[in-house]
Backbone as a printed PyTorch tensor [residue, N CA C, xyz], in Angstrom:
tensor([[[ -88.6660,   62.1860,  -20.3400],
         [ -87.6740,   61.7500,  -21.2850],
         [ -87.7340,   62.6890,  -22.4820]],

        [[ -86.6160,   63.2190,  -22.8650],
         [ -86.5720,   64.1530,  -23.9780],
         [ -86.6100,   63.3960,  -25.2990]],

        [[ -87.0700,   64.0300,  -26.3640],
         [ -87.1760,   63.3480,  -27.6460],
         [ -85.8220,   62.9650,  -28.2530]],

        [[ -84.7450,   63.6230,  -27.8140],
         [ -83.4360,   63.3260,  -28.3900],
         [ -82.8150,   62.0580,  -27.7950]],

        [[ -83.2930,   61.6470,  -26.6360],
         [ -82.7470,   60.4420,  -26.0100],
         [ -83.3470,   59.1990,  -26.6600]],

        [[ -82.5120,   58.1890,  -26.8100],
         [ -82.9880,   56.9290,  -27.3680],
         [ -83.5500,   56.0710,  -26.2470]],

        [[ -84.6130,   55.3860,  -26.5200],
         [ -85.2660,   54.5700,  -25.5110],
         [ -84.4590,   53.3050,  -25.2360]],

        [[ -84.4220,   52.9190,  -23.9640],
         [ -83.7030,   51.7110,  -23.5790],
         [ -84.5600,   50.4790,  -23.8410]],

        [[ -85.8480,   50.5580,  -23.5240],
         [ -86.7740,   49.4440,  -23.7000],
         [ -87.9350,   49.8770,  -24.6080]],

        [[ -87.7340,   49.9040,  -25.9140],
         [ -88.8230,   50.3920,  -26.7790],
         [ -90.0380,   49.4740,  -26.8010]],

        [[ -89.8500,   48.1670,  -26.5500],
         [ -91.0020,   47.2720,  -26.5970],
         [ -91.9580,   47.5130,  -25.4340]],

        [[ -91.4850,   48.1260,  -24.3600],
         [ -92.3610,   48.3970,  -23.2250],
         [ -93.0690,   49.7400,  -23.3550]],

        [[ -92.6230,   50.5610,  -24.2650],
         [ -93.2290,   51.8700,  -24.4090],
         [ -94.3360,   51.9130,  -25.4470]],

        [[ -94.4600,   50.8870,  -26.2420],
         [ -95.5290,   50.8750,  -27.2360],
         [ -96.8620,   50.6610,  -26.5450]],

        [[ -97.8790,   51.1860,  -27.1510],
         [ -99.2260,   51.0740,  -26.5910],
         [ -99.8110,   49.7120,  -26.9530]],

        [[ -99.8250,   48.7980,  -26.0190],
         [-100.4440,   47.4930,  -26.2320],
         [-101.4260,   47.2440,  -25.1030]],

        [[-102.4810,   46.5610,  -25.4480],
         [-103.4900,   46.2700,  -24.4390],
         [-103.1080,   45.0150,  -23.6590]],

        [[-103.7240,   44.8410,  -22.5320],
         [-103.4800,   43.6570,  -21.7190],
         [-103.9410,   42.4020,  -22.4480]],

        [[-104.9980,   42.5290,  -23.2250],
         [-105.5070,   41.3740,  -23.9670],
         [-104.4960,   40.9070,  -25.0000]],

        [[-103.8760,   41.8400,  -25.7060],
         [-102.8890,   41.4400,  -26.7110],
         [-101.6570,   40.8140,  -26.0600]],

        [[-101.2810,   41.3080,  -24.9020],
         [-100.1640,   40.7040,  -24.1740],
         [-100.5130,   39.2820,  -23.7380]],

        [[-101.7460,   39.0920,  -23.2720],
         [-102.1960,   37.7780,  -22.8260],
         [-102.2600,   36.7980,  -23.9900]],

        [[-102.7520,   37.2470,  -25.1340],
         [-102.8120,   36.3860,  -26.3140],
         [-101.4190,   36.0040,  -26.7790]],

        [[-100.4790,   36.9450,  -26.7210],
         [ -99.0950,   36.6510,  -27.1130],
         [ -98.4810,   35.6190,  -26.1630]],

        [[ -98.7400,   35.7410,  -24.8730],
         [ -98.2400,   34.7610,  -23.9000],
         [ -98.8320,   33.3860,  -24.1530]],

        [[-100.1310,   33.3320,  -24.4570],
         [-100.7790,   32.0540,  -24.7140],
         [-100.2250,   31.3880,  -25.9700]],

        [[ -99.8340,   32.1930,  -26.9670],
         [ -99.2370,   31.6310,  -28.1690],
         [ -97.8260,   31.1210,  -27.8930]],

        [[ -97.1040,   31.7850,  -27.0150],
         [ -95.7460,   31.3520,  -26.6790],
         [ -95.7440,   30.0740,  -25.8600]],

        [[ -96.6250,   29.9900,  -24.8790],
         [ -96.6900,   28.8150,  -23.9990],
         [ -98.1430,   28.3400,  -23.9250]],

        [[ -98.5700,   27.5140,  -24.8740],
         [ -99.9870,   27.1380,  -24.9220],
         [-100.4170,   26.1700,  -23.8290]],

        [[ -99.4990,   25.4770,  -23.1950],
         [ -99.8980,   24.4810,  -22.2100],
         [-100.1680,   25.0850,  -20.8290]],

        [[ -99.7310,   26.2970,  -20.5880],
         [-100.0060,   26.9280,  -19.2920],
         [-101.4940,   27.2110,  -19.1300]],

        [[-102.1570,   27.8540,  -20.0830],
         [-103.6060,   28.0460,  -19.9000],
         [-104.3830,   26.7360,  -19.9150]],

        [[-103.8860,   25.7370,  -20.6630],
         [-104.5390,   24.4210,  -20.6500],
         [-104.4300,   23.8110,  -19.2570]],

        [[-103.2510,   23.9170,  -18.6470],
         [-103.0550,   23.4050,  -17.2890],
         [-103.9110,   24.1280,  -16.2710]],

        [[-103.9930,   25.4430,  -16.4150],
         [-104.8210,   26.2110,  -15.4940],
         [-106.2930,   25.8510,  -15.6520]],

        [[-106.7390,   25.7210,  -16.8980],
         [-108.1320,   25.3530,  -17.1450],
         [-108.4510,   23.9670,  -16.6140]],

        [[-107.5320,   23.0250,  -16.8260],
         [-107.7370,   21.6790,  -16.3040],
         [-107.7580,   21.6390,  -14.7970]],

        [[-106.8840,   22.4260,  -14.1810],
         [-106.8550,   22.5100,  -12.7190],
         [-108.2020,   22.9800,  -12.1890]],

        [[-108.7210,   24.0550,  -12.7800],
         [-109.9970,   24.5780,  -12.3140],
         [-111.1570,   23.6440,  -12.6470]],

        [[-111.0440,   22.9060,  -13.7570],
         [-112.0900,   21.9380,  -14.0870],
         [-112.1160,   20.8050,  -13.0750]],

        [[-110.9510,   20.3070,  -12.6740],
         [-110.8910,   19.2360,  -11.6770],
         [-111.4310,   19.7320,  -10.3410]],

        [[-111.0760,   20.9510,   -9.9660],
         [-111.5740,   21.5130,   -8.7000],
         [-113.0940,   21.6750,   -8.7550]],

        [[-113.6070,   22.1820,   -9.8730],
         [-115.0560,   22.3500,  -10.0000],
         [-115.7700,   20.9990,   -9.9560]],

        [[-115.2160,   20.0030,  -10.6350],
         [-115.8030,   18.6710,  -10.6100],
         [-115.7770,   18.0910,   -9.1950]],

        [[-114.6810,   18.3150,   -8.4830],
         [-114.5690,   17.8330,   -7.1080],
         [-115.5820,   18.4800,   -6.1860]],

        [[-115.8060,   19.7770,   -6.3830],
         [-116.8130,   20.4590,   -5.5690],
         [-118.2150,   19.9650,   -5.9090]],

        [[-118.4450,   19.6830,   -7.1880],
         [-119.7380,   19.1470,   -7.5970],
         [-119.9760,   17.7680,   -6.9910]],

        [[-118.9520,   16.9290,   -7.0060],
         [-119.0660,   15.5730,   -6.4890],
         [-118.9950,   15.5120,   -4.9610]],

        [[-118.7600,   16.6190,   -4.3220],
         [-118.6420,   16.6470,   -2.8670],
         [-119.9330,   16.1710,   -2.2030]],

        [[-121.0640,   16.4860,   -2.8060],
         [-122.3470,   16.0570,   -2.2430],
         [-122.5720,   14.5550,   -2.3970]],

        [[-122.0400,   13.9830,   -3.4800],
         [-122.3240,   12.5830,   -3.8100],
         [-121.1020,   11.6930,   -3.5950]],

        [[-120.4000,   11.9140,   -2.5230],
         [-119.1840,   11.1360,   -2.2830],
         [-119.4650,    9.8340,   -1.5450]],

        [[-120.6800,    9.5900,   -1.1620],
         [-121.0420,    8.3540,   -0.4780],
         [-120.5490,    8.3550,    0.9550]],

        [[-119.9430,    7.2460,    1.3630],
         [-119.4700,    7.1420,    2.7410],
         [-117.9840,    7.4980,    2.8720]],

        [[-117.4110,    8.1060,    1.8360],
         [-116.0080,    8.5110,    1.8900],
         [-115.8610,    9.7380,    2.7950]],

        [[-114.8170,    9.7480,    3.6010],
         [-114.5710,   10.9000,    4.4700],
         [-114.2560,   12.1270,    3.6290]],

        [[-114.6250,   13.2950,    4.1470],
         [-114.4030,   14.5290,    3.4070],
         [-112.9110,   14.7990,    3.2150]],

        [[-112.1040,   14.5370,    4.2230],
         [-110.6720,   14.8060,    4.0930],
         [-110.0430,   13.9380,    3.0060]],

        [[-110.4710,   12.6900,    2.9120],
         [-109.9510,   11.8050,    1.8760],
         [-110.3930,   12.2680,    0.4910]],

        [[-111.6350,   12.7090,    0.3770],
         [-112.1330,   13.2280,   -0.8950],
         [-111.3510,   14.4640,   -1.3230]],

        [[-111.0950,   15.3760,   -0.3870],
         [-110.3530,   16.5900,   -0.7100],
         [-108.9060,   16.2860,   -1.0890]],

        [[-108.3040,   15.3030,   -0.4460],
         [-106.9380,   14.9080,   -0.7920],
         [-106.9030,   14.3560,   -2.2180]],

        [[-107.8760,   13.5210,   -2.5680],
         [-107.9290,   12.9690,   -3.9240],
         [-108.1070,   14.0680,   -4.9540]],

        [[-108.9520,   15.0220,   -4.6840],
         [-109.1710,   16.1190,   -5.6240],
         [-107.9360,   17.0010,   -5.7450]],

        [[-107.2390,   17.2430,   -4.6440],
         [-106.0220,   18.0450,   -4.6920],
         [-104.9570,   17.3530,   -5.5240]],

        [[-104.7960,   16.0530,   -5.3280],
         [-103.7940,   15.3020,   -6.0840],
         [-104.1430,   15.2950,   -7.5700]],

        [[-105.4190,   15.1260,   -7.8980],
         [-105.8310,   15.1240,   -9.3060],
         [-105.5960,   16.4920,   -9.9450]],

        [[-105.9470,   17.5510,   -9.2440],
         [-105.7580,   18.8980,   -9.7920],
         [-104.2730,   19.2160,   -9.9480]],

        [[-103.4900,   18.8730,   -8.9590],
         [-102.0530,   19.1020,   -9.0350],
         [-101.4270,   18.2820,  -10.1540]],

        [[-101.8450,   17.0480,  -10.2800],
         [-101.3180,   16.1830,  -11.3290],
         [-101.6260,   16.7230,  -12.7110]],

        [[-102.8220,   17.2510,  -12.8980],
         [-103.1770,   17.8190,  -14.1910],
         [-102.3270,   19.0430,  -14.4830]],

        [[-102.1440,   19.9080,  -13.5120],
         [-101.3500,   21.1200,  -13.7330],
         [ -99.8870,   20.7850,  -14.0040]],

        [[ -99.3140,   19.8850,  -13.2270],
         [ -97.9110,   19.5030,  -13.4270],
         [ -97.7440,   18.7800,  -14.7660]],

        [[ -98.6930,   17.9390,  -15.1300],
         [ -98.6350,   17.2590,  -16.4150],
         [ -98.6920,   18.2300,  -17.5830]],

        [[ -99.5390,   19.2340,  -17.4910],
         [ -99.6350,   20.2280,  -18.5600],
         [ -98.3530,   21.0550,  -18.6420]],

        [[ -97.7840,   21.4160,  -17.5160],
         [ -96.5220,   22.1640,  -17.5370],
         [ -95.3880,   21.3200,  -18.1080]],

        [[ -95.3690,   20.0280,  -17.7810],
         [ -94.3520,   19.1320,  -18.3330],
         [ -94.5070,   19.0180,  -19.8420]],

        [[ -95.7340,   18.8810,  -20.3180],
         [ -95.9710,   18.8460,  -21.7630],
         [ -95.5390,   20.1480,  -22.4200]],

        [[ -95.7600,   21.2650,  -21.7500],
         [ -95.3370,   22.5540,  -22.2820],
         [ -93.8310,   22.6690,  -22.4010]],

        [[ -93.1210,   22.1790,  -21.3980],
         [ -91.6580,   22.2080,  -21.4440],
         [ -91.1500,   21.3000,  -22.5540]],

        [[ -91.7170,   20.1140,  -22.6750],
         [ -91.3100,   19.1990,  -23.7400],
         [ -91.6180,   19.7870,  -25.1180]],

        [[ -92.7610,   20.4400,  -25.2510],
         [ -93.1330,   21.0810,  -26.5160],
         [ -92.1560,   22.1900,  -26.8780]],

        [[ -91.8060,   23.0230,  -25.9080],
         [ -90.8720,   24.1170,  -26.2020],
         [ -89.4810,   23.5860,  -26.5040]],

        [[ -89.0550,   22.5180,  -25.8220],
         [ -87.7540,   21.9220,  -26.1350],
         [ -87.7720,   21.3140,  -27.5380]],

        [[ -88.8520,   20.6380,  -27.8880],
         [ -88.9660,   20.0620,  -29.2190],
         [ -88.9270,   21.1530,  -30.2840]],

        [[ -89.6700,   22.2280,  -30.0460],
         [ -89.7270,   23.3280,  -31.0010],
         [ -88.3730,   24.0090,  -31.1490]],

        [[ -87.6320,   24.1190,  -30.0540],
         [ -86.3490,   24.8210,  -30.0900],
         [ -85.2440,   23.9670,  -30.6930]],

        [[ -85.1830,   22.6950,  -30.3060],
         [ -84.0430,   21.8630,  -30.7100],
         [ -84.2950,   21.0080,  -31.9350]],

        [[ -85.5110,   20.5490,  -32.1440],
         [ -85.7960,   19.6800,  -33.2870],
         [ -86.4260,   20.4820,  -34.4340]],

        [[ -87.3890,   21.3020,  -34.1100],
         [ -88.0900,   22.0560,  -35.1320],
         [ -87.2600,   23.1600,  -35.7600]],

        [[ -86.4060,   23.7890,  -34.9750],
         [ -85.5890,   24.9010,  -35.4700],
         [ -84.2030,   24.7890,  -34.8310]],

        [[ -83.3930,   23.7910,  -35.2400],
         [ -82.0880,   23.6070,  -34.5840],
         [ -81.1210,   24.7310,  -34.9460]],

        [[ -80.3900,   25.1830,  -33.9460],
         [ -79.3600,   26.2040,  -34.1390],
         [ -78.0120,   25.5150,  -34.2270]],

        [[ -77.3520,   25.6940,  -35.3170],
         [ -76.0670,   25.0010,  -35.5050],
         [ -74.9180,   25.9100,  -35.2310]]])
């Protein structure tokens, strides 16, 4: 690209690190990393409790853990959507 040409996407040409991009994404949508963290926490807890499940069948235990992890992730995403809608329409209404 010659210096006389104007850039089409200047925000993509600036030198930014992956960490700064990730932090910016987390600030824009804070409930996504919360949902991901909760999902992994439920999965880790389920794996920990796998040894102490008593007489419950393994397939039933895994189904319960999958539903709990999915529910946490979907709940966090729903809260994120509601938060962004609130911020867009109530916090900063465009007339």
